[in-house]
Amino acid sequence: MKLLIFPLCSLLLVLTVEQGTSEENSTEETSKGQSLIATGSSPEETSRVTPLRWSSDGDITMKGPHDLHQLVLTSHEGDGKKDVTAIAGFSVEPSGIVTVSPTGLIRVIGNGSATITAEFAGSLLSRAVKVNQADEQLPISFPNEIVPIFTRHGCNGGGCHGKAEGQNGFKLSLLGYEPQDDHGYLVQEGLGRRIFRASPTHSLILLKASGELPHQGGSRLARSSDDYKTIVRWIRQGLPYGSDGDSPVTRISIEPRERLTRAKAVQQLRVVAHFSDGSSKDVTRIAQYEANDEEMAIVSDRGLVAMQERTGSTSVMIRFQEHVGVFRATIPLGVPVDNLPSSDNLVDQHIFTKLRTLGLPPSSLSDDSTFLRRATIDIAGRLPTLDETDKFLADTDPEKRTLKIDQLLASTDYADYFAGKWAAILRNKRTSAHHARGSFAFHSWIRNSLHHNVPYNSFVRQFVAASGEVGNNPPVIWYRTVKDSKEQLQDVAQIFLGQRLQCAQCHHHPYEKWSQDDYYGFEAFFSKVGRKPGAQPGEEVIFNKIGVASAKNPRSGRALPPKPLGGKELRLAQHHDPRDSLADWMTNEDNPFFARMLVNRYWKHFFGRGIVDPEDDMRVTNPPTHPELLDALAQSFVESGYDLKGLVRTICNSTTYQLSSDPNEFNLDDRQNYSRFYPRRLPAEILLDGINTVTNAKEKFSGQPQGIRAVQLPDDQFTKESYFLSVFGRPDMNSACECERADDVNLAQALHLVNSTNIRNKLASDNARAALLVKNTEFSDEARISELYRRAFSRTPGPEELNVGIRYLNRKRTPADPSTLSEEAKKKQRSPEAIAREPYEDLIWALLNTKEFLFNH
Amino acid sequence: MITFADSSPYSRRSFLQVGGLGLGGLSLSQLIGWRASAAKAGIPLKNKSVVFLFMHGGPPQQETFDPKMDAPAEIRSSTGEVKTSIPGVTFGSTFEKLAERANRLAIVRSYTTGNGNHDIKPIVGKDSLGANIGSLFSRIAGANVPTTGMPRNVALFPRAVDADSQERVKQFGNLLAHGTVGASCAPFAPGSAKNGLQGDMTMWMSRQRLEDRMYLLNKIDNLKRAIDNGAADGLGELQKQAVNMITGGISEAFDLSGEDPRTIARYDTAPLINPNSISKSWNNHRNYRDHGQTLGKLMLLARRLCERGAGFVTVTTNFVWDFHSDKNNAGAAEGMDYCGVPFDHAVSAFLDDLHERGLSDQILLVCCGEMGRTPKLQNNGGRNHWGRLAPLMLAGGGLRMGQVIGESSPDAGEPASNPVTTENLIGTIMHTLLDVGQVRLMENLPRDVHQLVTSALPIKGLS
């Protein structure tokens, strides 16, 4: 047994790859590989128990002289797994069949069978490899082998030749989604000037790409690279597109798919394309890689992931043609997590498992005040009343949190708050005075559905397939705002399925699998929405037109029948309303999008971040932080009969939701593992209502009953009407995205709270809280301050806080000594009432401007 | 906590101690004064301002400052040319007034923005670290003028002077971007709603009472610090800025009614373009309307803000220079009627006004878009996107005027000499605003900002 190991050499190579700057010369790499070939590995040696594993089992079969195969070698050490691909030694026996580079890449030399043996830290592992057709030039498939090269090097990106008008006269389809077109652009367009068949390396395409001729995009392809050579071979072969017999790629797989690793560790990936005929091919070197968060991990163009210093979870996106895969890496902090209570709550099980894996200790459980304020805001859209606070804090029932959640869900406040949330994304707009009846009715329909906890599937069906007129079926109002069938399909896909299809209208969605056929097939569901004038001006009757449902793909010119996303085309009878079929498909319990989207939306509502974030962009390339949790929540939601209140119960009763927002020494930076509650600014309506309850002010909104709370407002009009609501980000309801609601803090908001006449009037009116407090002379300052704290923060003030308040009040109440004042100042002397009131106005003003008030924490 | 900049000599603790002496101990205004002198000592400001009139959409080369009348018909200016006050230099015929004032302009005919994408790259892009150039300046100079609270970095959209105009165009990039330098450095965008922002900037309570309230707020907030992380972090800083603005009394700066009506009339571009005369066949006709109605007043407001201490003012109308002659946009000749005529008038009025006020050397005006347009006119009279050459005009700022910098190729398609990039433009702007040699010595600047400001080379031949 004789092995040659070059740890230093491998290490250098890893460093080069990590930096990702130098273009590795493949011939050089091969020669290194050859020098590693050793002889004499015996089967007995490798069969003993070894901690080493390949990423996939079985013999390796390679076809043709240019086939590549990336090995991924893992060493199992205790519970952990470590990628040793780049630091193991590889030997091949017999020689002359294949070589293995130090990075584990197998290249073909000749036909035959060989055994590859890896050696790491004294352990061995072998694997058979078989090479066929090593002396034949296999025909190159343009879509499967050439187009990915353009994608990988950014040639067909949206900022370059991939944009609609191309770049400097040369156009490619965006990210290679139309390979047929690309073949034409390259081979035929420009009188064939881009290709020089007599001398392939003098083809314009290669001279430009390699930077030998000036190229605005710079030098992209080194002459020594595999990709360059592949294009040369393709030109030599006579520019084939590939035969009809070429099977399309059906999916790609990633090895490994996830890994628990360490900071500064590396992980080699292997990417395999699977074809419709059942064959597969290693595409590690032609796939495209993108790291989600470069502070956590970076990835080279050969699929080598290098973890950085930061801990947490991250992912690397791998793309090949329109197929997408994800590698997830978790880099634990490694602190012992022993403060987790046992919990049978679904949310906690998954969140706690991840926290244990990460070694990230969560914050402690929030106190009763914080819980009460948080749950009341999130469920009922308001601050707890003084009475609620006092009762809850005094209550000794160990089940009081659960009971409070039930109580809030049963109140109409829950329906008020969530109706506003849904009305915004269902775009309940009033664009003319005639629209009020409809927008009020739609809002009230949503509110009733939520209050009576209509199962979500049936709620959505009633609305998506709505027919009739507003008087008897308010959800038809949606079709009034969202007029165009393209907008309808886009909104429905985004709101209920988490799929953003807008891009697919004009081209294959760059980060998604959806094609234009998918887009127009989905549009066909809305192709028979008929309208006629309704009972009153500005109203319509929505009905299903008789006819064949179809929508035309302008690119192919084909009229497409309705087709669910990822499903089969439907043939529907002429009288059938295709929207019913759409609702059937959407609300089928096997629908992969429907329940996940909803639970993710609600998750974000309660945690400020989606498990997939943004919550309504659930494409493959935007992976969830907790996929198992998302699945489990969705499944439980389906099994509950789409019980929305039940979902809220599950979330709010979890320890995870009830954790304190105060960070411990480990989790201040945590933004996605829920090891503490993430504070967020109160939404515009809740903030306005909260200020009004604390100051005892009432808001007036046109056409609405006196004293209506902002959270109850039915449509978009009031955002325009109220500067407060617009500056704090209440949406204009122009889009199906909850992101239209601004949740940031900005200078205009600070100015408004600090200095507006609006707030001033709320503080200083004769019915205002300050005036009321002062009027009630039975109460001490302590009692008054305590009341204010309980109203604003749902807690009693600490001794130091009482002290600060009392000192301030006393100082401000001391009238200036008249003898020290000028005549003019004497005239300005305030009345005794003002002297009593103003310090309280100041105190209330200060409480309203604290972080504790402005944030849900 | 009431401190007025990162480098304030009063830490939270020390101010609490000061506050502990009683409110008579040290007043807010004294603190402000302190801070102002600290500013004079530490920040190498040249006390100049830059107004960046961003011609969003991408103006054509030939119809503006590079007519190429000797070129074939499909290349040369579709609107003809006009002689300027510089012998041998002509402009597109729309720019009659600017032509007379060419001796007060510097025209760059070799500016390239790098690509033909609709974005906002000369002002927010990779060259400016993903921030508005003004945000970087703010990071160095401080977000507000200490004595008045005037924001150093302001952005003016049509809504700032006309409530009926459309909301600013956002889909091509965020002109209010602050990159990584912090939300407090972002451009301040005034609105025009009566009960809105301007009203909130007008102090209605006594200064003493506002000081007392802020003191109390900070006392209360400090007793409950735990929320001081994540989203809440910026709030305290924003409240400080708000107080600065209120006590500085700057709301009048944003109010054009403080100007002589004759001055307003001189700037006003609304009478030049009757909104009804704009063809409704272009989807963007509302943008043309906003441009004509507001550009003059926006330039006047920019001047007013510069006089009051604003250092970098972004001015833009609603995306009008995209002369494709497609469904959305007019072609080059008609587009120049809608956009070029108000531009010619507003910029000329601005230059004359600065001249009369003796501010020409104090304020640098920069005008350009995110790209140029195709050298060749299409059959329908439109020009498409072009990344290899773009018009650029500068005026004032104490730079050398009355010249043309760089030459373009015969088709106005690319630079023929002295190519100028956005990095050079940023260099010129930073050298105008700051003593860059002194910035080099500043500590506590983010490294990338430091690097950018000290290494960007200004446009050659301007200083």
Coordinates of C-alpha atoms in Angstrom, one line a residue, chain A residues 158-159 163 165 168 216 661-663 668 671 676 679-680 723 745-748 750-752 754-757 760 763 789 793 795 800-801 804 807-808 811-812 838 841-843 845-847 849-852 854-855 857, chain B residues 22-23 114-117 188 193 195-197 199-205 208-210 212-217 219-221 223-224 226-236 238-239 241-243 245-246 385 388:
Chain A
G158 CA -30.6 41.0 -17.5
G159 CA -27.9 43.7 -17.5
K163 CA -32.0 42.2 -21.8
E165 CA -32.8 44.7 -26.8
N168 CA -24.5 46.3 -28.6
Q216 CA -17.4 45.9 -22.8
S661 CA -37.3 40.7 23.3
D662 CA -34.5 41.5 25.7
P663 CA -31.4 39.9 24.2
L668 CA -28.5 40.2 19.9
R671 CA -32.7 38.0 13.1
R676 CA -36.0 36.3 21.1
P679 CA -39.5 44.4 18.3
R680 CA -41.3 46.3 15.5
Y723 CA -51.6 62.7 7.4
V745 CA -39.1 54.8 11.4
N746 CA -38.3 58.1 9.7
L747 CA -37.7 61.7 10.3
A748 CA -41.2 62.8 9.2
A750 CA -40.4 61.7 14.5
L751 CA -41.4 65.3 13.7
H752 CA -45.0 64.5 13.8
V754 CA -42.6 65.5 18.6
N755 CA -44.1 68.7 17.3
S756 CA -47.4 68.3 15.4
T757 CA -50.4 70.4 16.2
R760 CA -50.7 68.9 20.7
L763 CA -52.7 66.3 24.7
Y789 CA -47.8 53.7 32.7
F793 CA -47.1 50.2 28.6
R795 CA -47.2 47.8 33.4
E800 CA -37.1 55.1 39.8
E801 CA -39.6 55.8 37.1
V804 CA -38.4 60.8 37.7
R807 CA -39.6 65.3 40.4
Y808 CA -40.6 66.6 36.9
R811 CA -40.4 71.2 39.3
K812 CA -42.7 72.3 36.6
E838 CA -49.1 71.2 31.5
E841 CA -49.2 66.9 29.1
D842 CA -45.4 66.9 29.0
L843 CA -45.3 63.5 30.8
W845 CA -46.0 63.4 25.5
A846 CA -42.8 61.8 26.7
L847 CA -44.4 58.4 27.3
N849 CA -42.4 59.2 22.3
T850 CA -40.6 56.4 24.1
K851 CA -39.5 53.3 22.3
E852 CA -41.5 51.2 24.7
L854 CA -43.9 53.1 19.8
F855 CA -42.8 49.5 19.5
H857 CA -41.7 44.4 21.9
Chain B
G22 CA -31.5 71.2 37.1
L23 CA -32.8 72.6 33.9
G114 CA -21.5 52.8 -18.6
N115 CA -24.8 51.2 -19.6
G116 CA -28.1 51.9 -21.1
N117 CA -30.3 50.8 -18.2
F188 CA -34.9 64.8 3.3
A193 CA -49.4 68.9 2.2
N195 CA -50.9 69.8 7.6
G196 CA -48.0 67.6 6.9
L197 CA -44.3 67.9 7.2
G199 CA -46.4 72.2 9.6
D200 CA -44.6 69.7 11.9
M201 CA -41.4 71.6 11.4
T202 CA -42.9 74.8 12.8
M203 CA -42.3 75.1 16.5
W204 CA -45.5 75.9 18.4
M205 CA -44.4 75.4 22.0
Q208 CA -37.9 75.8 27.0
R209 CA -40.8 73.4 27.0
L210 CA -39.5 71.4 24.1
D212 CA -37.9 70.0 29.1
R213 CA -39.9 67.4 27.2
M214 CA -36.9 66.0 25.5
Y215 CA -35.1 65.9 28.8
L216 CA -37.9 63.9 30.4
L217 CA -38.2 61.6 27.4
K219 CA -34.8 60.1 31.3
I220 CA -37.7 57.7 30.8
D221 CA -36.3 56.0 27.8
L223 CA -34.7 53.5 32.4
K224 CA -35.9 51.0 29.9
A226 CA -33.8 46.8 26.5
I227 CA -35.8 47.8 23.4
D228 CA -32.7 49.7 22.2
N229 CA -31.9 47.2 19.5
G230 CA -32.8 46.3 16.0
A231 CA -35.5 48.4 14.4
A232 CA -35.7 50.9 17.3
D233 CA -32.1 51.9 17.1
G234 CA -32.6 54.8 14.7
L235 CA -35.4 56.4 16.6
G236 CA -33.4 58.3 19.2
L238 CA -34.3 60.8 14.4
Q239 CA -35.9 62.5 17.4
Q241 CA -32.8 65.5 14.3
A242 CA -36.4 66.4 14.6
V243 CA -35.7 68.7 17.5
M245 CA -35.1 71.1 12.8
I246 CA -37.9 72.5 14.9
H385 CA -31.2 53.8 -24.7
R388 CA -21.7 54.9 -24.1

